């Protein structure tokens, strides 16, 4: 016998009822029937809800499949970013699973996938390089790995504090042209890092096996990542969902390298986890134990830089995800930014316990999980669970992957991160001849001043650091806007990039 629930005209509840899909998801899987009366005259809302009931197995499977699909992308990028950061593939994969699990369960964006991202990894590289270059020379007793983990712990605490002080709303103050510039700077940093690894210059040692062989492997991988999506789509459009191009390219090139017995540098996991004892040993070796004022002051600049980047990366992605859900489901989906910051802080603090790498909400993975049909938090939680299970099953095979394969993958990641739209449209508008008549419409309206801000932010990101670039050029934008009425980028359509 269904129980009858009567609720008076209560504004938050009215908002819930107005978004029919939101209400259905909130009550799933036991939702049966809801009556939507006209509430203009303060009428009561009457609902019939069946309490208890059998779980909807079809809806459960609907959440498992997107989680499984996106987990393949997450584990591939996690390994790649782990290698790129210098902390190892295992650290990257573990971080991909833990961050996805925590943020999906507790975050302010209902449907999402978080994990290691290119911007966060770029700053981690600077941190690892600084520690290896003598940053701790005045602290001879400090363990380098534990110090890096202390930075990650402080990063997490900073994000939690930002959430508690409700600083999430400030994301809308960062101009789009500055965001575009710092994304371009991240892409350039990734490209420079991988070119240095492949050719062995600027103080970096080239991969073992020879430059020509490693370069060939990287280029084959890069080509496959670009070409495979279109090839698989021609066979069956569903193949791209179950076989991501990144994963397929890694598997194909690794198999070729193994069959041909190429003498080439392979991935080093750094450790392996076969049992709970191994996990306990890993945590004991990585857990930060020294919290002296000197070390904390040394770690704080890196922690603040990572926290600022996680703030930008996460909340900008949440705006994209909210907009995507509104378009797909035709209902108002609004992220709780402060709750999301707190969850990201918890996740980044958690990875410090086992020597992981930091992360944030990832645009491509979040958009992909939506495209695969995810409608609840369970899908994002399953991404994390599947990544951890896959790591336990396949960790022995990961050591067969050539190092240059991940260079090819990361060159493509840099391409995806780079904000091509403003550059392309500015170029088109600049070369159009006014004598030929009205200019053709472009996707973005990019002024000379906006492009100058983009270029300046990019250069400062590459040659100084990310945080300084965002702060300086955001302030410069508002000064120019006040004095010269400079306008920001004007978008006529949405672009979803990581």
CSV table of C-alpha atoms in Angstrom, one decimal:
chain,number,residue,atom,x,y,z
A,1,UNK,CA,0.0,0.0,0.0
A,2,UNK,CA,1.7,3.3,-1.1
A,3,UNK,CA,2.1,5.8,1.7
A,4,UNK,CA,0.7,9.3,1.0
A,5,UNK,CA,2.9,12.3,1.7
A,6,UNK,CA,1.5,15.8,1.8
A,7,UNK,CA,3.8,18.8,1.8
A,8,UNK,CA,2.8,22.4,2.1
A,9,UNK,CA,4.0,25.1,-0.2
A,10,UNK,CA,7.7,25.1,0.8
A,11,UNK,CA,10.0,27.0,-1.6
A,12,UNK,CA,13.0,24.6,-1.7
A,13,UNK,CA,10.6,21.8,-2.2
A,14,UNK,CA,8.8,23.7,-5.0
A,15,UNK,CA,12.2,24.1,-6.8
A,16,UNK,CA,12.7,20.4,-6.5
A,17,UNK,CA,9.3,19.6,-8.0
A,18,UNK,CA,9.8,22.1,-10.8
A,19,UNK,CA,12.8,20.1,-12.0
A,20,UNK,CA,10.9,16.8,-12.6
A,21,UNK,CA,14.0,14.9,-13.5
A,22,UNK,CA,15.8,16.1,-10.4
A,23,UNK,CA,13.0,14.9,-8.2
A,24,UNK,CA,12.9,11.5,-9.9
A,25,UNK,CA,16.6,11.1,-9.4
A,26,UNK,CA,16.4,12.1,-5.8
A,27,UNK,CA,13.7,9.5,-5.0
A,28,UNK,CA,15.1,6.8,-7.3
A,29,UNK,CA,14.9,3.8,-7.4
A,30,UNK,CA,11.7,3.7,-5.4
A,31,UNK,CA,10.0,6.6,-7.1
A,32,UNK,CA,6.7,5.5,-8.5
A,33,UNK,CA,4.2,8.4,-9.1
A,34,UNK,CA,4.3,12.2,-8.5
A,35,UNK,CA,1.4,14.6,-9.1
A,36,UNK,CA,2.5,18.1,-10.3
A,37,UNK,CA,-0.4,20.5,-9.4
A,38,UNK,CA,-0.5,24.2,-10.1
A,39,UNK,CA,1.2,25.8,-7.2
A,40,UNK,CA,0.4,29.4,-8.1
A,41,UNK,CA,-2.4,29.5,-5.5
A,42,UNK,CA,-0.4,27.9,-2.7
A,43,UNK,CA,-2.0,24.5,-3.2
A,44,UNK,CA,-0.7,21.5,-1.4
A,45,UNK,CA,1.6,19.1,-3.2
A,46,UNK,CA,0.5,15.6,-3.0
A,47,UNK,CA,2.7,12.7,-3.9
A,48,UNK,CA,2.4,8.9,-3.9
A,49,UNK,CA,5.6,7.2,-3.1
A,50,UNK,CA,6.1,3.6,-2.6
A,51,UNK,CA,8.4,3.1,0.4
A,52,UNK,CA,10.8,0.2,0.1
A,53,UNK,CA,10.2,-1.8,-3.1
A,54,UNK,CA,12.6,-3.7,-5.2
A,55,UNK,CA,15.8,-2.0,-6.5
A,56,UNK,CA,15.7,-1.0,-10.2
A,57,UNK,CA,18.5,-3.3,-11.6
A,58,UNK,CA,18.2,-1.7,-15.1
A,59,UNK,CA,19.0,1.7,-13.6
A,60,UNK,CA,21.9,0.3,-11.7
A,61,UNK,CA,23.4,-1.2,-14.8
A,62,UNK,CA,22.8,2.2,-16.5
A,63,UNK,CA,25.2,3.8,-14.0
A,64,UNK,CA,27.8,0.9,-14.1
A,65,UNK,CA,28.4,1.0,-17.8
A,66,UNK,CA,29.4,4.7,-17.9
A,67,UNK,CA,31.6,4.2,-14.9
A,68,UNK,CA,33.4,1.2,-16.6
A,69,UNK,CA,33.9,3.1,-19.9
A,70,UNK,CA,35.3,6.3,-18.3
A,71,UNK,CA,37.6,4.2,-16.0
A,72,UNK,CA,39.6,3.1,-19.0
A,73,UNK,CA,40.3,6.7,-19.9
A,74,UNK,CA,41.0,7.6,-16.2
A,75,UNK,CA,43.5,4.7,-15.7
A,76,UNK,CA,45.3,5.6,-19.0
A,77,UNK,CA,45.6,9.3,-18.1
A,78,UNK,CA,46.4,8.6,-14.5
A,79,UNK,CA,49.4,6.4,-15.5
A,80,UNK,CA,50.5,9.1,-18.1
A,81,UNK,CA,50.3,11.9,-15.6
A,82,UNK,CA,52.0,9.8,-12.9
A,83,UNK,CA,54.9,9.2,-15.3
A,84,UNK,CA,55.0,12.8,-16.4
A,85,UNK,CA,55.1,14.1,-12.8
A,86,UNK,CA,58.0,11.9,-11.9
A,87,UNK,CA,56.2,10.1,-9.1
A,88,UNK,CA,55.5,6.9,-11.2
A,89,UNK,CA,52.6,5.3,-13.0
A,90,UNK,CA,51.3,3.5,-9.9
A,91,UNK,CA,51.0,6.8,-8.0
A,92,UNK,CA,49.0,8.3,-10.9
A,93,UNK,CA,46.6,5.3,-11.2
A,94,UNK,CA,46.0,5.2,-7.5
A,95,UNK,CA,45.3,8.9,-7.5
A,96,UNK,CA,42.9,8.6,-10.4
A,97,UNK,CA,40.9,6.0,-8.5
A,98,UNK,CA,40.9,7.7,-5.1
A,99,UNK,CA,40.2,11.2,-6.3
A,100,UNK,CA,37.3,10.0,-8.5
A,101,UNK,CA,35.8,8.0,-5.7
A,102,UNK,CA,35.9,10.7,-3.0
A,103,UNK,CA,34.8,13.7,-5.2
A,104,UNK,CA,32.0,11.8,-6.9
A,105,UNK,CA,30.6,10.7,-3.5
A,106,UNK,CA,30.9,14.0,-1.6
A,107,UNK,CA,31.3,16.7,-4.3
A,108,UNK,CA,29.0,19.6,-5.1
A,109,UNK,CA,28.8,18.6,-8.8
A,110,UNK,CA,26.3,15.7,-8.9
A,111,UNK,CA,27.6,14.0,-12.0
A,112,UNK,CA,31.3,14.3,-12.6
A,113,UNK,CA,34.7,12.6,-12.8
A,114,UNK,CA,37.8,14.1,-11.1
A,115,UNK,CA,41.4,12.9,-11.2
A,116,UNK,CA,44.9,14.0,-12.1
A,117,UNK,CA,44.8,16.7,-14.8
A,118,UNK,CA,47.4,18.3,-17.1
A,119,UNK,CA,47.5,21.7,-15.2
A,120,UNK,CA,47.9,20.1,-11.8
A,121,UNK,CA,50.6,17.7,-13.2
A,122,UNK,CA,52.5,20.7,-14.7
A,123,UNK,CA,52.8,22.3,-11.2
A,124,UNK,CA,53.7,18.9,-9.7
A,125,UNK,CA,56.6,18.6,-12.2
A,126,UNK,CA,57.9,22.0,-11.0
A,127,UNK,CA,57.6,20.8,-7.4
A,128,UNK,CA,59.4,17.5,-8.0
A,129,UNK,CA,62.1,19.3,-10.0
A,130,UNK,CA,62.6,21.9,-7.3
A,131,UNK,CA,62.9,19.2,-4.6
A,132,UNK,CA,65.4,17.3,-6.7
A,133,UNK,CA,67.3,20.4,-7.4
A,134,UNK,CA,68.2,21.3,-3.8
A,135,UNK,CA,65.1,22.9,-2.4
A,136,UNK,CA,65.6,21.0,0.9
A,137,UNK,CA,69.3,21.8,1.2
A,138,UNK,CA,68.7,23.7,4.4
A,139,UNK,CA,66.7,20.7,5.8
A,140,UNK,CA,69.1,17.8,5.5
A,141,UNK,CA,66.9,15.5,7.6
A,142,UNK,CA,63.8,16.0,5.5
A,143,UNK,CA,62.7,13.2,3.2
A,144,UNK,CA,61.9,14.5,-0.3
A,145,UNK,CA,58.9,12.2,-0.9
A,146,UNK,CA,57.4,13.1,2.5
A,147,UNK,CA,57.9,16.8,1.8
A,148,UNK,CA,56.0,16.5,-1.5
A,149,UNK,CA,53.2,14.7,0.3
A,150,UNK,CA,53.2,17.5,2.9
A,151,UNK,CA,52.6,20.0,0.0
A,152,UNK,CA,49.7,17.9,-1.2
A,153,UNK,CA,48.3,17.7,2.4
A,154,UNK,CA,48.5,21.5,2.7
A,155,UNK,CA,46.9,21.8,-0.7
A,156,UNK,CA,43.9,19.8,0.4
A,157,UNK,CA,43.6,21.8,3.6
A,158,UNK,CA,43.7,25.0,1.7
A,159,UNK,CA,40.8,23.9,-0.6
A,160,UNK,CA,38.8,22.8,2.4
A,161,UNK,CA,39.3,26.2,4.1
A,162,UNK,CA,38.3,27.9,0.8
A,163,UNK,CA,35.1,25.9,0.8
A,164,UNK,CA,34.4,26.7,4.5
A,165,UNK,CA,34.8,30.4,3.8
A,166,UNK,CA,32.5,30.1,0.8
A,167,UNK,CA,35.0,31.4,-1.8
A,168,UNK,CA,33.6,29.4,-4.6
A,169,UNK,CA,31.6,32.3,-6.0
A,170,UNK,CA,34.9,34.2,-6.9
A,171,UNK,CA,35.5,31.9,-9.9
A,172,UNK,CA,33.3,34.2,-12.0
A,173,UNK,CA,35.7,37.1,-11.5
A,174,UNK,CA,38.5,35.4,-13.6
A,175,UNK,CA,38.2,36.7,-17.2
A,176,UNK,CA,37.8,34.2,-20.0
A,177,UNK,CA,40.8,35.6,-21.8
A,178,UNK,CA,43.0,34.9,-18.8
A,179,UNK,CA,41.6,31.4,-18.5
A,180,UNK,CA,42.3,30.8,-22.2
A,181,UNK,CA,45.9,32.1,-21.8
A,182,UNK,CA,46.7,29.9,-18.8
A,183,UNK,CA,45.3,26.8,-20.5
A,184,UNK,CA,47.6,27.6,-23.5
A,185,UNK,CA,50.5,28.0,-21.1
A,186,UNK,CA,49.8,24.5,-19.6
A,187,UNK,CA,49.7,23.0,-23.1
A,188,UNK,CA,53.1,24.6,-24.0
A,189,UNK,CA,54.6,23.3,-20.7
A,190,UNK,CA,53.5,19.8,-21.5
A,191,UNK,CA,54.9,19.9,-25.1
A,192,UNK,CA,58.2,21.3,-23.9
A,193,UNK,CA,58.5,18.6,-21.2
A,194,UNK,CA,57.8,15.7,-23.6
A,195,UNK,CA,60.1,17.1,-26.3
A,196,UNK,CA,62.9,17.4,-23.7
A,197,UNK,CA,62.3,13.8,-22.7
A,198,UNK,CA,62.3,12.5,-26.3
A,199,UNK,CA,65.4,14.4,-27.5
A,200,UNK,CA,67.3,14.8,-24.2
A,201,UNK,CA,68.1,18.4,-24.0
A,202,UNK,CA,67.9,21.3,-21.5
A,203,UNK,CA,69.3,19.1,-18.7
A,204,UNK,CA,67.0,16.2,-19.2
A,205,UNK,CA,68.2,12.7,-20.1
A,206,UNK,CA,66.6,11.1,-23.2
A,207,UNK,CA,64.8,7.8,-22.9
A,208,UNK,CA,66.9,4.7,-23.3
A,209,UNK,CA,66.8,3.0,-26.7
A,210,UNK,CA,67.8,5.9,-28.9
A,211,UNK,CA,66.1,9.1,-30.0
A,212,UNK,CA,64.9,7.8,-33.4
A,213,UNK,CA,63.2,4.7,-31.9
A,214,UNK,CA,61.5,6.5,-29.1
A,215,UNK,CA,60.4,9.3,-31.4
A,216,UNK,CA,58.9,6.8,-33.8
A,217,UNK,CA,57.0,5.1,-31.0
A,218,UNK,CA,55.7,8.5,-29.7
A,219,UNK,CA,54.6,9.6,-33.2
A,220,UNK,CA,52.8,6.3,-34.0
A,221,UNK,CA,51.0,6.6,-30.6
A,222,UNK,CA,50.1,10.2,-31.4
A,223,UNK,CA,48.8,9.3,-34.8
A,224,UNK,CA,46.7,6.5,-33.5
A,225,UNK,CA,45.1,8.7,-30.8
A,226,UNK,CA,44.1,11.2,-33.5
A,227,UNK,CA,43.0,8.7,-36.1
A,228,UNK,CA,41.3,5.8,-34.1
A,229,UNK,CA,38.1,7.7,-33.1
A,230,UNK,CA,37.1,8.4,-36.7
A,231,UNK,CA,38.1,4.8,-37.8
A,232,UNK,CA,36.1,3.2,-35.0
A,233,UNK,CA,33.2,5.5,-35.7
A,234,UNK,CA,33.1,4.2,-39.3
A,235,UNK,CA,32.9,0.6,-38.1
A,236,UNK,CA,30.3,1.2,-35.3
A,237,UNK,CA,29.6,4.5,-33.5
A,238,UNK,CA,29.3,2.6,-30.2
A,239,UNK,CA,33.0,1.4,-30.3
A,240,UNK,CA,34.3,4.8,-29.2
A,241,UNK,CA,32.3,4.4,-26.0
A,242,UNK,CA,33.7,1.0,-25.1
A,243,UNK,CA,37.2,1.4,-26.5
A,244,UNK,CA,38.6,4.9,-25.9
A,245,UNK,CA,41.2,5.9,-28.5
A,246,UNK,CA,43.8,6.6,-25.8
A,247,UNK,CA,43.5,3.1,-24.3
A,248,UNK,CA,43.4,1.4,-27.7
A,249,UNK,CA,46.6,3.3,-28.8
A,250,UNK,CA,48.5,2.3,-25.7
A,251,UNK,CA,47.5,-1.4,-26.1
A,252,UNK,CA,48.3,-1.6,-29.8
A,253,UNK,CA,51.7,0.1,-29.6
A,254,UNK,CA,52.7,-1.9,-26.5
A,255,UNK,CA,51.8,-5.1,-28.2
A,256,UNK,CA,53.8,-4.1,-31.3
A,257,UNK,CA,56.8,-3.2,-29.1
A,258,UNK,CA,56.6,-6.5,-27.2
A,259,UNK,CA,56.2,-8.6,-30.4
A,260,UNK,CA,59.1,-6.9,-32.1
A,261,UNK,CA,61.2,-7.1,-28.9
A,262,UNK,CA,62.2,-3.4,-29.1
A,263,UNK,CA,65.0,-2.5,-26.8
A,264,UNK,CA,63.3,0.6,-25.4
A,265,UNK,CA,62.7,2.2,-22.0
A,266,UNK,CA,59.6,0.8,-20.3
A,267,UNK,CA,57.3,2.2,-17.6
A,268,UNK,CA,58.5,1.7,-14.0
A,269,UNK,CA,55.6,1.4,-11.5
A,270,UNK,CA,57.9,2.3,-8.6
A,271,UNK,CA,56.0,-0.2,-6.4
A,272,UNK,CA,53.4,-2.9,-6.5
A,273,UNK,CA,50.4,-3.6,-4.4
A,274,UNK,CA,49.6,-7.3,-4.0
A,275,UNK,CA,48.0,-7.3,-0.5
A,276,UNK,CA,46.9,-5.1,2.3
A,277,UNK,CA,50.4,-5.4,3.8
A,278,UNK,CA,51.9,-3.8,0.7
A,279,UNK,CA,49.4,-0.9,1.0
A,280,UNK,CA,50.3,-0.5,4.6
A,281,UNK,CA,54.0,-0.4,3.8
A,282,UNK,CA,53.4,2.1,1.0
A,283,UNK,CA,51.5,4.4,3.4
A,284,UNK,CA,54.1,4.1,6.1
A,285,UNK,CA,56.8,5.1,3.7
A,286,UNK,CA,55.0,8.1,2.3
A,287,UNK,CA,53.0,9.5,5.2
A,288,UNK,CA,54.2,13.1,6.1
A,289,UNK,CA,55.7,13.0,9.6
A,290,UNK,CA,57.6,16.2,10.0
A,291,UNK,CA,55.6,19.5,10.4
A,292,UNK,CA,58.3,21.9,11.5
A,293,UNK,CA,57.5,25.7,10.9
A,294,UNK,CA,60.4,25.9,8.4
A,295,UNK,CA,59.2,23.0,6.3
A,296,UNK,CA,55.6,24.3,6.3
A,297,UNK,CA,56.7,27.8,5.2
A,298,UNK,CA,58.8,26.1,2.4
A,299,UNK,CA,55.8,24.0,1.3
A,300,UNK,CA,53.1,26.7,1.5
A,301,UNK,CA,53.9,28.6,-1.8
A,302,UNK,CA,53.6,25.3,-3.8
A,303,UNK,CA,50.5,24.3,-1.9
A,304,UNK,CA,48.8,27.7,-2.5
A,305,UNK,CA,49.7,27.5,-6.2
A,306,UNK,CA,48.3,24.0,-6.5
A,307,UNK,CA,45.2,25.0,-4.5
A,308,UNK,CA,44.6,28.0,-6.8
A,309,UNK,CA,45.0,25.8,-9.9
A,310,UNK,CA,42.6,23.2,-8.5
A,311,UNK,CA,40.1,25.9,-7.7
A,312,UNK,CA,40.2,27.2,-11.2
A,313,UNK,CA,40.3,23.8,-12.9
A,314,UNK,CA,37.5,22.4,-10.8
A,315,UNK,CA,35.0,25.2,-10.8
A,316,UNK,CA,35.5,26.1,-14.5
A,317,UNK,CA,34.8,22.4,-15.3
A,318,UNK,CA,31.7,22.5,-13.1
A,319,UNK,CA,30.3,25.4,-15.1
A,320,UNK,CA,30.8,23.3,-18.3
A,321,UNK,CA,29.2,20.3,-16.7
A,322,UNK,CA,26.2,22.3,-15.4
A,323,UNK,CA,25.7,23.8,-18.8
A,324,UNK,CA,26.0,20.3,-20.4
A,325,UNK,CA,23.3,18.8,-18.1
A,326,UNK,CA,21.0,21.8,-18.7
A,327,UNK,CA,21.3,21.2,-22.5
A,328,UNK,CA,20.9,17.4,-22.2
A,329,UNK,CA,18.1,17.2,-19.6
A,330,UNK,CA,16.5,20.6,-19.9
A,331,UNK,CA,16.7,21.3,-16.2
A,332,UNK,CA,18.6,23.7,-14.1
A,333,UNK,CA,21.7,21.9,-12.7
A,334,UNK,CA,23.8,24.1,-10.4
A,335,UNK,CA,27.0,23.0,-8.7
A,336,UNK,CA,27.5,23.7,-5.0
A,337,UNK,CA,30.9,25.3,-5.5
A,338,UNK,CA,31.9,25.4,-1.8
A,339,UNK,CA,30.9,21.7,-1.3
A,340,UNK,CA,32.9,20.8,-4.4
A,341,UNK,CA,36.0,22.6,-3.1
A,342,UNK,CA,35.8,20.8,0.2
A,343,UNK,CA,35.5,17.4,-1.6
A,344,UNK,CA,38.5,18.2,-3.8
A,345,UNK,CA,40.4,19.2,-0.7
A,346,UNK,CA,39.6,15.9,1.0
A,347,UNK,CA,40.7,14.0,-2.2
A,348,UNK,CA,44.0,15.8,-2.5
A,349,UNK,CA,44.7,15.3,1.1
A,350,UNK,CA,44.0,11.6,0.8
A,351,UNK,CA,46.5,11.1,-2.1
A,352,UNK,CA,49.2,12.5,0.2
A,353,UNK,CA,49.0,9.4,2.3
A,354,UNK,CA,50.4,7.1,-0.4
A,355,UNK,CA,52.6,9.4,-2.4
A,356,UNK,CA,50.1,10.2,-5.1
A,357,UNK,CA,49.7,13.2,-7.4
A,358,UNK,CA,47.1,16.0,-7.1
A,359,UNK,CA,44.0,16.4,-9.2
A,360,UNK,CA,40.8,18.4,-9.9
A,361,UNK,CA,37.6,18.0,-11.7
A,362,UNK,CA,38.4,16.8,-15.3
A,363,UNK,CA,36.4,18.3,-18.1
A,364,UNK,CA,36.8,15.6,-20.8
A,365,UNK,CA,36.1,12.7,-18.3
A,366,UNK,CA,33.1,14.6,-16.8
A,367,UNK,CA,31.6,15.3,-20.2
A,368,UNK,CA,32.3,11.7,-21.4
A,369,UNK,CA,30.5,10.2,-18.4
A,370,UNK,CA,27.5,12.4,-19.2
A,371,UNK,CA,27.5,11.4,-22.8
A,372,UNK,CA,27.6,7.8,-21.8
A,373,UNK,CA,24.3,8.2,-19.9
A,374,UNK,CA,25.2,8.8,-16.3
A,375,UNK,CA,22.4,10.3,-14.2
A,376,UNK,CA,23.5,9.8,-10.6
A,377,UNK,CA,26.6,10.0,-8.4
A,378,UNK,CA,27.0,6.2,-8.5
A,379,UNK,CA,28.5,6.4,-12.0
A,380,UNK,CA,31.3,8.7,-10.8
A,381,UNK,CA,31.9,6.5,-7.7
A,382,UNK,CA,32.1,3.4,-9.9
A,383,UNK,CA,34.9,5.1,-12.0
A,384,UNK,CA,37.0,5.2,-8.9
A,385,UNK,CA,36.2,1.7,-7.9
A,386,UNK,CA,36.8,0.3,-11.4
A,387,UNK,CA,40.2,2.1,-11.7
A,388,UNK,CA,41.4,0.6,-8.4
A,389,UNK,CA,40.2,-2.9,-9.4
A,390,UNK,CA,41.8,-2.6,-12.8
A,391,UNK,CA,45.1,-1.5,-11.3
A,392,UNK,CA,45.2,-4.6,-9.1
A,393,UNK,CA,44.5,-6.9,-12.0
A,394,UNK,CA,46.7,-5.3,-14.7
A,395,UNK,CA,49.6,-3.7,-12.7
A,396,UNK,CA,52.1,-6.4,-13.9
A,397,UNK,CA,51.2,-5.6,-17.6
A,398,UNK,CA,51.7,-1.8,-17.1
A,399,UNK,CA,55.5,-2.4,-16.9
A,400,UNK,CA,55.5,-3.6,-20.5
A,401,UNK,CA,54.4,-0.1,-21.8
A,402,UNK,CA,57.2,1.9,-23.5
A,403,UNK,CA,57.8,5.2,-21.9
A,404,UNK,CA,57.6,7.0,-25.3
A,405,UNK,CA,53.9,5.8,-25.6
A,406,UNK,CA,52.9,8.1,-22.8
A,407,UNK,CA,54.9,10.9,-24.5
A,408,UNK,CA,52.6,10.4,-27.5
A,409,UNK,CA,49.5,10.4,-25.4
A,410,UNK,CA,50.6,13.6,-23.5
A,411,UNK,CA,51.4,15.4,-26.7
A,412,UNK,CA,47.7,14.8,-27.6
A,413,UNK,CA,46.6,15.9,-24.1
A,414,UNK,CA,48.5,19.2,-24.7
A,415,UNK,CA,46.6,19.6,-28.0
A,416,UNK,CA,43.3,19.1,-26.2
A,417,UNK,CA,44.2,21.5,-23.4
A,418,UNK,CA,45.3,24.3,-25.8
A,419,UNK,CA,42.4,26.8,-26.4
A,420,UNK,CA,42.5,26.9,-30.2
A,421,UNK,CA,39.2,28.8,-30.6
A,422,UNK,CA,40.3,32.4,-29.8
A,423,UNK,CA,43.6,32.0,-31.7
A,424,UNK,CA,41.9,30.6,-34.8
A,425,UNK,CA,39.1,33.1,-34.9
A,426,UNK,CA,41.5,36.0,-34.2
A,427,UNK,CA,43.6,34.9,-37.1
A,428,UNK,CA,40.6,34.6,-39.4
A,429,UNK,CA,39.2,38.0,-38.4
A,430,UNK,CA,42.7,39.6,-38.8
A,431,UNK,CA,43.2,38.3,-42.3
A,432,UNK,CA,39.7,39.2,-43.7
A,433,UNK,CA,39.8,42.0,-46.2
A,434,UNK,CA,37.4,44.8,-45.2
A,435,UNK,CA,37.0,45.7,-48.9
A,436,UNK,CA,35.4,42.4,-49.5
A,437,UNK,CA,32.3,43.4,-47.6
A,438,UNK,CA,31.0,42.4,-44.2
A,439,UNK,CA,33.2,40.0,-42.2
A,440,UNK,CA,32.2,36.4,-41.9
A,441,UNK,CA,30.8,35.6,-38.4
A,442,UNK,CA,33.2,33.6,-36.2
A,443,UNK,CA,32.6,31.6,-33.0
A,444,UNK,CA,34.4,34.1,-30.8
A,445,UNK,CA,34.7,37.8,-30.8
A,446,UNK,CA,38.4,38.4,-30.0
A,447,UNK,CA,39.6,41.9,-29.8
A,448,UNK,CA,43.3,43.0,-30.0
A,449,UNK,CA,43.4,43.7,-26.3
A,450,UNK,CA,41.8,40.3,-25.4
A,451,UNK,CA,44.4,38.5,-27.6
A,452,UNK,CA,47.2,40.5,-25.9
A,453,UNK,CA,45.9,39.4,-22.5
A,454,UNK,CA,45.8,35.7,-23.8
A,455,UNK,CA,49.3,35.9,-25.1
A,456,UNK,CA,50.7,37.6,-22.0
A,457,UNK,CA,49.0,35.1,-19.7
A,458,UNK,CA,50.5,32.2,-21.8
A,459,UNK,CA,54.0,33.6,-21.7
A,460,UNK,CA,53.9,34.3,-18.0
A,461,UNK,CA,52.6,30.8,-17.3
A,462,UNK,CA,55.5,29.3,-19.2
A,463,UNK,CA,58.3,31.5,-18.0
A,464,UNK,CA,57.1,32.5,-14.4
A,465,UNK,CA,54.3,30.4,-12.9
A,466,UNK,CA,50.6,29.8,-13.2
A,467,UNK,CA,49.4,31.5,-10.1
A,468,UNK,CA,51.3,34.8,-10.8
A,469,UNK,CA,50.0,34.7,-14.4
A,470,UNK,CA,46.3,34.4,-13.4
A,471,UNK,CA,46.5,37.0,-10.7
A,472,UNK,CA,48.5,39.6,-12.6
A,473,UNK,CA,46.5,39.4,-15.9
A,474,UNK,CA,43.2,39.2,-14.1
A,475,UNK,CA,44.1,42.5,-12.4
A,476,UNK,CA,45.3,44.0,-15.6
A,477,UNK,CA,42.1,43.0,-17.4
A,478,UNK,CA,40.0,44.9,-14.8
A,479,UNK,CA,42.3,48.0,-15.1
A,480,UNK,CA,42.0,48.0,-18.9
A,481,UNK,CA,38.2,47.4,-18.6
A,482,UNK,CA,37.9,50.4,-16.3
A,483,UNK,CA,40.1,52.7,-18.3
A,484,UNK,CA,39.6,51.5,-21.9
A,485,UNK,CA,36.4,49.5,-21.7
A,486,UNK,CA,38.2,46.4,-22.8
A,487,UNK,CA,35.8,43.5,-23.4
A,488,UNK,CA,36.3,39.8,-22.5
A,489,UNK,CA,35.9,36.9,-25.0
A,490,UNK,CA,32.4,36.6,-26.2
A,491,UNK,CA,31.3,33.1,-27.0
A,492,UNK,CA,28.5,32.1,-29.3
A,493,UNK,CA,28.7,28.4,-28.6
A,494,UNK,CA,30.0,26.1,-25.9
A,495,UNK,CA,33.3,24.3,-26.2
A,496,UNK,CA,34.2,21.4,-23.9
A,497,UNK,CA,37.9,20.9,-23.4
A,498,UNK,CA,40.0,19.6,-20.5
